[in-house]
Amino acid sequence: MALPPPAKLNAHSLACCSCRHVFGALGARPQGLAYVDEGCLAYICGHTVVLYSPESKAQRFLAGSPEARITAFAICSSRRLLALAERGERATVTIFDLQTLKRRKILTAPADGAKVCCAMGAARGAGMMRHPDTCATAQQYYKPTINHTPNPQEFVSLAFSGDGRFLAAQGGAPDWSLSLWVWEKSKLVASVRSVAQQGHSAVQCLFQPGGC
């Protein structure tokens, strides 16, 4: 049935379209596939993270920005939150609630010239930001020692701490900045360059199990 001319459209004439199924997956990312729980898989497809149930074949979607490109995602240990990184003029990370599928927080890389404090010990343990005993006093542990200006256009890897309070984000070339956020407060508490030698790269960041 043909739609009436635009001038005659009304609330009853307009049909709402919703996505029911998408095809394909981005397999080039180290963290491109993860279990949300025993019955649900998460993976990247275009500008979307798909939440797929193999048993029912149903899909749910976490949509990214149409003008940006998804570069990484991570799921917290409680399986209640998903962090989604997107490439742009400034890299962004969106925290989603996996039960409501709503956005909880949007984190943005600092603008040019914005300074944050960098902790020299933040890159201990193969790029894992951690307090030696507990993350409860992590902000006191990361004592300011030098200034660093992270301005990544993309984050290539994300990781939640064990308690879900902190989010680590590994920036891409050429800065390769490893950043630590208290995501609920949108607070960047530490940033350090994780790659010191030219020609090297970093593809993944993780917290040491049991450390935070």
Coordinates of N, CA and C in Angstrom, one line a residue:
M1 N 0.8 -1.2 0.0 CA 0.0 0.0 0.0 C 0.9 1.2 0.0
A2 N 0.6 2.2 -0.9 CA 1.4 3.4 -1.0 C 1.1 4.4 0.1
L3 N 2.1 5.0 0.6 CA 1.9 6.1 1.6 C 1.3 7.3 1.0
P4 N 0.4 8.0 1.7 CA -0.1 9.3 1.2 C 1.0 10.3 1.1
P5 N 0.7 11.4 0.3 CA 1.7 12.5 0.2 C 2.1 13.0 1.6
P6 N 3.3 13.5 1.7 CA 3.8 14.0 3.0 C 2.8 15.0 3.7
A7 N 2.2 15.8 3.0 CA 1.3 16.8 3.6 C 0.1 16.2 4.3
K8 N -0.3 15.0 3.9 CA -1.4 14.3 4.5 C -1.1 13.3 5.5
L9 N 0.2 13.1 5.8 CA 0.6 12.2 6.9 C 0.2 12.6 8.2
N10 N -0.3 11.7 9.1 CA -0.6 12.0 10.4 C -0.1 10.9 11.3
A11 N -0.4 11.0 12.6 CA 0.1 10.1 13.6 C -0.3 8.7 13.3
H12 N -1.5 8.5 12.7 CA -2.0 7.1 12.3 C -1.3 6.6 11.1
S13 N -0.8 7.5 10.2 CA -0.3 7.1 8.9 C 1.2 6.6 9.1
L14 N 1.9 7.2 10.1 CA 3.3 6.9 10.2 C 3.5 5.5 10.8
A15 N 4.4 4.7 10.2 CA 4.7 3.4 10.7 C 6.1 3.5 11.4
C16 N 6.2 2.8 12.5 CA 7.5 2.8 13.2 C 8.2 1.5 12.8
C17 N 9.5 1.7 12.4 CA 10.3 0.6 12.1 C 11.3 0.3 13.2
S18 N 11.4 -1.0 13.5 CA 12.4 -1.4 14.6 C 13.2 -2.5 14.0
C19 N 14.5 -2.6 14.4 CA 15.4 -3.6 14.0 C 15.1 -4.9 14.7
R20 N 14.9 -6.0 13.9 CA 14.7 -7.3 14.5 C 15.9 -8.2 14.4
H21 N 16.7 -8.1 13.4 CA 17.8 -9.0 13.2 C 18.9 -8.3 12.4
V22 N 20.1 -8.5 12.8 CA 21.3 -8.0 12.0 C 22.2 -9.1 11.6
F23 N 22.9 -9.0 10.6 CA 23.8 -10.0 10.1 C 25.2 -9.6 10.1
G24 N 26.1 -10.4 10.4 CA 27.6 -10.1 10.4 C 28.1 -9.9 11.8
A25 N 29.4 -9.8 11.8 CA 30.1 -9.6 13.1 C 31.5 -9.0 12.8
L26 N 32.0 -8.2 13.7 CA 33.4 -7.7 13.5 C 34.3 -8.6 14.3
G27 N 35.1 -9.4 13.5 CA 36.0 -10.3 14.2 C 37.4 -9.9 14.3
A28 N 37.7 -8.7 13.9 CA 39.1 -8.2 14.0 C 39.6 -7.7 15.3
R29 N 38.7 -7.6 16.3 CA 39.0 -7.0 17.6 C 39.3 -8.1 18.6
P30 N 40.4 -7.9 19.5 CA 40.7 -8.9 20.5 C 39.5 -9.2 21.4
Q31 N 38.7 -8.2 21.7 CA 37.6 -8.4 22.6 C 36.3 -8.2 21.9
G32 N 36.1 -8.8 20.7 CA 34.9 -8.6 19.9 C 33.8 -9.5 20.2
L33 N 34.0 -10.5 21.2 CA 32.9 -11.4 21.5 C 33.0 -11.7 23.0
A34 N 31.9 -11.7 23.7 CA 31.9 -12.0 25.2 C 30.6 -12.5 25.6
Y35 N 30.6 -13.3 26.7 CA 29.4 -13.8 27.3 C 28.8 -12.7 28.2
V36 N 27.5 -12.4 28.0 CA 26.8 -11.6 29.0 C 26.4 -12.5 30.2
D37 N 25.9 -13.6 29.8 CA 25.6 -14.7 30.8 C 25.6 -16.0 30.1
E38 N 25.1 -17.1 30.7 CA 25.1 -18.4 30.1 C 24.3 -18.5 28.8
G39 N 23.3 -17.6 28.7 CA 22.4 -17.7 27.6 C 22.4 -16.6 26.7
C40 N 23.5 -15.7 26.7 CA 23.5 -14.5 25.9 C 25.0 -14.2 25.5
L41 N 25.2 -13.9 24.2 CA 26.5 -13.5 23.7 C 26.4 -12.1 23.2
A42 N 27.5 -11.3 23.4 CA 27.6 -10.0 22.9 C 28.7 -9.9 21.9
Y43 N 28.4 -9.2 20.8 CA 29.4 -9.0 19.7 C 29.1 -7.8 18.9
I44 N 30.1 -7.3 18.2 CA 30.0 -6.0 17.5 C 29.5 -6.3 16.0
C45 N 28.6 -5.5 15.6 CA 28.1 -5.6 14.2 C 27.8 -4.2 13.7
G46 N 28.6 -3.7 12.9 CA 28.4 -2.3 12.4 C 28.5 -1.3 13.5
H47 N 27.5 -0.5 13.6 CA 27.4 0.6 14.7 C 26.6 0.0 15.9
T48 N 26.6 -1.3 16.1 CA 25.7 -1.9 17.1 C 26.5 -3.0 17.9
V49 N 26.2 -3.1 19.2 CA 26.6 -4.3 19.9 C 25.3 -5.2 20.0
V50 N 25.4 -6.4 19.5 CA 24.3 -7.3 19.4 C 24.3 -8.2 20.7
L51 N 23.2 -8.3 21.4 CA 23.0 -9.3 22.5 C 22.2 -10.4 21.9
Y52 N 22.9 -11.6 21.7 CA 22.2 -12.7 21.0 C 22.0 -13.9 21.9
S53 N 20.8 -14.4 21.9 CA 20.4 -15.6 22.6 C 20.4 -16.8 21.7
P54 N 21.4 -17.7 21.7 CA 21.5 -18.8 20.8 C 20.3 -19.8 20.9
E55 N 19.7 -19.9 22.1 CA 18.6 -20.8 22.3 C 17.3 -20.3 21.6
S56 N 17.0 -19.0 21.8 CA 15.8 -18.5 21.1 C 16.0 -17.8 19.8
K57 N 17.3 -17.6 19.5 CA 17.7 -16.9 18.2 C 17.3 -15.4 18.2
A58 N 16.9 -14.9 19.4 CA 16.5 -13.5 19.5 C 17.7 -12.6 19.7
Q59 N 17.6 -11.4 19.2 CA 18.7 -10.4 19.3 C 18.1 -9.1 20.0
R60 N 18.9 -8.5 20.8 CA 18.7 -7.2 21.3 C 19.9 -6.3 20.9
F61 N 19.7 -5.0 21.0 CA 20.7 -4.1 20.4 C 21.1 -3.0 21.3
L62 N 22.4 -2.7 21.4 CA 22.9 -1.5 22.0 C 23.5 -0.6 20.9
A63 N 22.8 0.4 20.5 CA 23.2 1.2 19.4 C 24.3 2.2 19.7
G64 N 25.3 2.3 18.8 CA 26.3 3.3 18.9 C 25.9 4.6 18.1
S65 N 26.8 5.5 18.0 CA 26.5 6.7 17.3 C 26.6 6.5 15.8
P66 N 25.7 6.9 15.0 CA 25.7 6.7 13.5 C 27.0 7.2 12.9
E67 N 27.5 8.3 13.4 CA 28.7 9.0 12.8 C 30.0 8.5 13.3
A68 N 30.0 7.5 14.3 CA 31.2 7.0 14.9 C 31.4 5.6 14.6
R69 N 32.5 5.0 15.0 CA 32.8 3.6 14.8 C 33.1 2.9 16.1
I70 N 32.5 1.8 16.4 CA 32.7 1.0 17.6 C 34.1 0.4 17.5
T71 N 34.9 0.6 18.6 CA 36.3 0.0 18.6 C 36.5 -1.0 19.6
A72 N 35.7 -1.0 20.7 CA 35.9 -2.0 21.8 C 34.7 -2.0 22.7
F73 N 34.5 -3.1 23.4 CA 33.5 -3.1 24.5 C 34.0 -4.0 25.6
A74 N 33.4 -3.9 26.8 CA 33.8 -4.7 27.9 C 32.5 -4.9 28.8
I75 N 32.4 -6.0 29.5 CA 31.3 -6.3 30.4 C 31.9 -6.5 31.8
C76 N 31.2 -5.9 32.8 CA 31.7 -6.0 34.1 C 31.4 -7.3 34.7
S77 N 32.1 -7.7 35.8 CA 32.0 -9.0 36.4 C 30.6 -9.3 36.9
S78 N 29.8 -8.3 37.3 CA 28.5 -8.5 37.7 C 27.5 -8.8 36.6
R79 N 27.9 -8.6 35.4 CA 27.1 -8.8 34.2 C 26.0 -7.8 34.1
R80 N 26.1 -6.7 34.8 CA 25.0 -5.7 34.7 C 25.4 -4.5 33.9
L81 N 26.6 -4.3 33.5 CA 27.1 -3.1 32.8 C 27.9 -3.5 31.6
L82 N 27.8 -2.7 30.5 CA 28.6 -2.9 29.3 C 29.2 -1.5 29.0
A83 N 30.5 -1.5 28.8 CA 31.1 -0.2 28.3 C 31.4 -0.3 26.8
L84 N 31.1 0.7 26.1 CA 31.2 0.7 24.6 C 32.0 1.9 24.2
A85 N 33.2 1.6 23.5 CA 34.1 2.6 23.1 C 33.8 2.9 21.6
E86 N 33.9 4.2 21.2 CA 33.7 4.6 19.9 C 34.8 5.6 19.4
R87 N 35.2 5.5 18.2 CA 36.2 6.4 17.6 C 35.5 7.6 17.1
G88 N 36.2 8.8 17.3 CA 35.7 10.1 16.8 C 36.8 11.1 16.9
E89 N 36.4 12.4 16.8 CA 37.4 13.4 17.0 C 38.0 13.3 18.3
R90 N 37.2 13.0 19.3 CA 37.6 12.6 20.6 C 37.0 11.3 21.0
A91 N 37.7 10.3 21.5 CA 37.2 9.0 21.8 C 36.2 9.1 22.9
T92 N 35.1 8.3 22.9 CA 34.1 8.3 23.9 C 33.9 6.9 24.4
V93 N 33.4 6.8 25.6 CA 33.0 5.5 26.2 C 31.6 5.7 26.7
T94 N 30.6 4.8 26.3 CA 29.3 4.9 26.9 C 29.1 3.6 27.8
I95 N 28.6 3.9 29.0 CA 28.2 2.8 29.9 C 26.8 2.5 29.8
F96 N 26.4 1.2 29.5 CA 25.0 0.8 29.3 C 24.6 -0.1 30.5
D97 N 23.4 0.0 30.9 CA 22.8 -0.9 31.8 C 22.3 -2.1 31.0
L98 N 22.8 -3.3 31.3 CA 22.4 -4.5 30.5 C 21.0 -5.0 30.8
Q99 N 20.4 -4.5 31.9 CA 19.0 -5.0 32.2 C 18.0 -4.1 31.5
T100 N 18.2 -2.7 31.5 CA 17.3 -1.8 30.9 C 17.7 -1.4 29.5
L101 N 19.0 -1.7 29.1 CA 19.6 -1.3 27.8 C 19.7 0.2 27.7
K102 N 19.6 0.9 28.8 CA 19.7 2.4 28.7 C 21.1 2.9 29.1
R103 N 21.5 4.1 28.6 CA 22.8 4.6 28.9 C 22.8 5.1 30.3
R104 N 23.9 4.8 31.0 CA 24.1 5.2 32.4 C 25.1 6.4 32.4
K105 N 26.1 6.4 31.5 CA 27.1 7.4 31.6 C 27.8 7.5 30.3
I106 N 28.3 8.7 29.9 CA 29.1 8.9 28.7 C 30.4 9.5 29.1
L107 N 31.5 8.9 28.9 CA 32.9 9.4 29.2 C 33.6 9.9 27.9
T108 N 34.2 11.0 28.0 CA 34.8 11.6 26.9 C 36.3 11.9 27.2
A109 N 37.2 11.6 26.2 CA 38.6 11.9 26.4 C 38.7 13.4 26.6
P110 N 39.7 13.8 27.4 CA 39.9 15.3 27.6 C 40.2 16.0 26.4
A111 N 39.8 17.3 26.3 CA 40.1 18.2 25.2 C 41.5 18.5 25.2
D112 N 42.0 19.0 24.0 CA 43.4 19.4 23.9 C 43.7 20.4 25.0
G113 N 44.9 20.2 25.7 CA 45.3 21.2 26.7 C 44.9 20.8 28.1
A114 N 43.9 19.9 28.2 CA 43.4 19.5 29.5 C 44.4 18.6 30.2
K115 N 44.8 18.9 31.4 CA 45.9 18.1 32.1 C 45.2 17.2 33.1
V116 N 45.7 16.0 33.2 CA 45.4 15.1 34.3 C 46.6 14.5 34.9
C117 N 46.5 14.1 36.1 CA 47.7 13.6 36.8 C 47.9 12.1 36.4
C118 N 49.2 11.8 36.3 CA 49.6 10.5 35.9 C 50.4 9.8 37.0
A119 N 50.0 8.6 37.3 CA 50.7 7.8 38.3 C 51.8 7.0 37.7
M120 N 53.0 7.1 38.1 CA 54.1 6.3 37.5 C 53.9 4.8 37.7
G121 N 53.3 4.4 38.8 CA 53.1 3.0 39.1 C 51.8 2.4 38.4
A122 N 51.1 3.2 37.6 CA 49.8 2.8 37.2 C 49.9 1.6 36.2
A123 N 51.1 1.5 35.5 CA 51.1 0.5 34.5 C 51.8 -0.8 35.0
R124 N 51.7 -1.1 36.2 CA 52.3 -2.3 36.8 C 51.5 -3.5 36.2
G125 N 52.2 -4.6 36.1 CA 51.5 -5.9 35.7 C 51.0 -5.9 34.3
A126 N 51.9 -5.7 33.3 CA 51.5 -5.8 31.9 C 50.4 -4.9 31.6
G127 N 50.4 -3.6 32.0 CA 49.4 -2.7 31.7 C 48.2 -2.7 32.5
M128 N 48.2 -3.4 33.7 CA 47.1 -3.4 34.6 C 47.2 -2.4 35.7
M129 N 46.2 -1.5 35.7 CA 46.2 -0.5 36.8 C 45.6 -1.1 38.0
R130 N 46.3 -1.1 39.1 CA 45.8 -1.7 40.3 C 46.4 -1.2 41.5
H131 N 45.7 -1.2 42.6 CA 46.3 -1.0 44.0 C 46.8 -2.3 44.5
P132 N 47.9 -2.4 45.2 CA 48.5 -3.6 45.6 C 47.6 -4.5 46.5
D133 N 46.7 -3.9 47.2 CA 45.9 -4.7 48.1 C 44.4 -4.6 47.8
T134 N 43.9 -3.4 47.5 CA 42.5 -3.2 47.3 C 42.3 -1.9 46.5
C135 N 41.2 -1.8 45.8 CA 40.9 -0.6 45.0 C 40.1 0.4 45.9
A136 N 39.9 0.1 47.1 CA 39.1 1.0 48.0 C 39.9 2.3 48.1
T137 N 41.2 2.3 48.1 CA 42.0 3.5 48.2 C 42.8 3.8 47.0
A138 N 42.2 3.5 45.8 CA 43.0 3.6 44.6 C 43.4 5.0 44.3
Q139 N 42.5 6.0 44.6 CA 42.8 7.4 44.3 C 44.0 7.9 45.1
Q140 N 44.1 7.4 46.4 CA 45.2 7.8 47.2 C 46.5 7.1 46.6
Y141 N 46.4 5.9 46.1 CA 47.6 5.2 45.6 C 48.1 5.9 44.4
Y142 N 47.3 6.5 43.5 CA 47.7 7.1 42.3 C 48.1 8.6 42.6
K143 N 49.3 8.7 43.2 CA 49.7 10.0 43.6 C 50.3 10.8 42.4
P144 N 49.9 12.0 42.2 CA 50.4 12.8 41.0 C 51.9 12.9 41.0
T145 N 52.5 12.5 39.9 CA 53.9 12.6 39.7 C 54.3 13.4 38.5
I146 N 53.6 13.2 37.4 CA 53.9 14.0 36.2 C 52.5 14.4 35.5
N147 N 52.5 15.3 34.6 CA 51.3 15.6 33.8 C 51.4 15.0 32.5
H148 N 50.2 14.5 32.1 CA 50.1 13.9 30.8 C 48.8 14.3 30.1
T149 N 48.8 14.5 28.8 CA 47.6 15.0 28.2 C 47.1 14.0 27.2
P150 N 46.2 13.1 27.7 CA 45.7 12.0 26.8 C 44.7 12.7 25.8
N151 N 44.8 12.4 24.5 CA 43.8 12.9 23.6 C 43.6 11.8 22.5
P152 N 43.2 10.6 22.9 CA 43.1 9.5 21.9 C 41.8 9.7 21.0
Q153 N 42.0 9.4 19.7 CA 40.8 9.4 18.9 C 40.0 8.1 19.0
E154 N 40.7 7.0 19.6 CA 40.0 5.8 19.8 C 40.5 5.1 21.0
F155 N 39.7 4.2 21.6 CA 40.1 3.3 22.6 C 40.1 1.9 22.0
V156 N 41.2 1.2 22.1 CA 41.3 -0.1 21.4 C 40.9 -1.3 22.4
S157 N 40.8 -1.0 23.7 CA 40.5 -2.0 24.7 C 39.9 -1.3 25.9
L158 N 39.0 -2.0 26.6 CA 38.4 -1.5 27.8 C 38.4 -2.7 28.8
A159 N 38.4 -2.3 30.1 CA 38.3 -3.3 31.1 C 37.7 -2.7 32.4
F160 N 36.7 -3.4 33.0 CA 36.2 -3.0 34.3 C 37.1 -3.6 35.4
S161 N 37.2 -3.0 36.6 CA 37.8 -3.6 37.7 C 36.8 -4.6 38.3
G162 N 37.3 -5.5 39.2 CA 36.5 -6.6 39.7 C 35.3 -6.1 40.4
D163 N 35.3 -4.9 41.1 CA 34.2 -4.4 41.8 C 33.3 -3.5 40.9
G164 N 33.7 -3.3 39.7 CA 32.9 -2.5 38.7 C 33.0 -1.0 38.9
R165 N 33.8 -0.5 39.9 CA 33.9 0.9 40.1 C 34.8 1.6 39.1
F166 N 35.9 0.9 38.7 CA 36.9 1.6 37.8 C 36.8 1.0 36.4
L167 N 37.1 1.9 35.4 CA 37.2 1.4 34.1 C 38.5 1.8 33.5
A168 N 39.3 0.9 32.9 CA 40.5 1.1 32.3 C 40.3 1.2 30.8
A169 N 40.9 2.2 30.1 CA 40.7 2.3 28.6 C 42.1 2.5 28.0
Q170 N 42.4 1.6 27.1 CA 43.7 1.7 26.3 C 43.5 2.5 25.1
G171 N 44.1 3.6 25.0 CA 44.0 4.5 23.8 C 44.9 3.9 22.6
G172 N 44.6 4.3 21.4 CA 45.3 3.8 20.2 C 46.4 4.8 19.8
A173 N 46.9 4.6 18.6 CA 48.0 5.4 18.1 C 47.6 6.8 17.9
P174 N 48.5 7.8 17.9 CA 49.9 7.6 18.3 C 50.2 7.8 19.8
D175 N 49.2 8.1 20.6 CA 49.4 8.4 22.0 C 49.6 7.2 22.8
W176 N 48.8 6.1 22.6 CA 48.9 4.9 23.4 C 48.7 5.2 24.9
S177 N 47.7 6.0 25.2 CA 47.6 6.4 26.6 C 46.6 5.4 27.3
L178 N 47.0 4.9 28.5 CA 46.2 4.0 29.3 C 45.6 4.8 30.4
S179 N 44.3 4.9 30.4 CA 43.5 5.8 31.3 C 42.7 5.0 32.3
L180 N 42.5 5.6 33.5 CA 41.7 5.0 34.5 C 40.6 5.9 34.9
W181 N 39.4 5.5 34.9 CA 38.2 6.3 35.2 C 37.5 5.7 36.4
V182 N 37.0 6.7 37.3 CA 35.9 6.3 38.2 C 34.7 6.7 37.4
W183 N 34.1 5.7 36.8 CA 33.2 6.0 35.7 C 31.9 6.6 36.2
E184 N 31.4 6.2 37.4 CA 30.2 6.8 38.0 C 30.2 8.3 38.2
K185 N 31.5 8.8 38.5 CA 31.7 10.2 38.7 C 32.2 10.9 37.4
S186 N 32.4 10.1 36.3 CA 33.0 10.7 35.1 C 34.4 11.3 35.4
K187 N 35.1 10.7 36.3 CA 36.4 11.3 36.8 C 37.5 10.4 36.2
L188 N 38.4 11.1 35.5 CA 39.6 10.5 35.0 C 40.7 10.7 36.1
V189 N 41.1 9.6 36.7 CA 42.0 9.7 37.9 C 43.5 9.4 37.6
A190 N 43.7 8.8 36.4 CA 45.1 8.5 36.1 C 45.2 8.3 34.6
S191 N 46.4 8.6 34.0 CA 46.7 8.3 32.6 C 48.2 8.2 32.4
V192 N 48.6 7.2 31.7 CA 50.0 7.0 31.5 C 50.2 6.4 30.1
R193 N 51.3 6.7 29.4 CA 51.6 6.1 28.1 C 52.1 4.7 28.4
S194 N 51.4 3.8 27.7 CA 51.7 2.4 27.9 C 52.7 1.8 26.9
V195 N 53.0 2.6 25.9 CA 54.0 2.2 24.9 C 55.1 3.3 24.8
A196 N 56.3 2.8 25.1 CA 57.4 3.8 25.1 C 58.2 3.8 23.9
Q197 N 58.3 2.7 23.2 CA 59.1 2.6 22.0 C 58.3 2.7 20.7
Q198 N 58.9 3.5 19.8 CA 58.3 3.7 18.5 C 58.1 2.4 17.7
G199 N 57.0 2.2 17.1 CA 56.8 1.0 16.3 C 56.1 -0.1 17.1
H200 N 56.0 0.1 18.4 CA 55.2 -0.9 19.3 C 53.8 -0.5 19.4
S201 N 52.9 -1.4 19.9 CA 51.5 -1.0 20.1 C 51.0 -1.8 21.2
A202 N 49.8 -1.4 21.7 CA 49.1 -2.1 22.8 C 47.7 -2.4 22.3
V203 N 47.3 -3.7 22.5 CA 46.0 -4.1 21.9 C 45.0 -4.5 23.0
Q204 N 45.4 -4.6 24.2 CA 44.4 -5.0 25.3 C 44.9 -4.5 26.6
C205 N 43.9 -4.2 27.5 CA 44.2 -3.8 28.9 C 43.3 -4.7 29.8
L206 N 43.9 -5.1 30.9 CA 43.2 -6.0 31.8 C 43.5 -5.6 33.3
F207 N 42.6 -5.9 34.2 CA 43.0 -5.8 35.6 C 43.4 -7.2 36.1
Q208 N 44.4 -7.2 37.0 CA 44.8 -8.4 37.6 C 43.7 -9.1 38.3
P209 N 43.4 -10.3 38.1 CA 42.2 -11.0 38.8 C 42.5 -10.9 40.3
G210 N 41.5 -10.5 41.0 CA 41.6 -10.5 42.5 C 42.3 -9.2 43.0
G211 N 42.8 -8.4 42.1 CA 43.5 -7.2 42.6 C 42.6 -6.1 42.8
C212 N 41.6 -5.9 42.0 CA 40.6 -4.8 42.2 C 39.2 -5.3 42.0

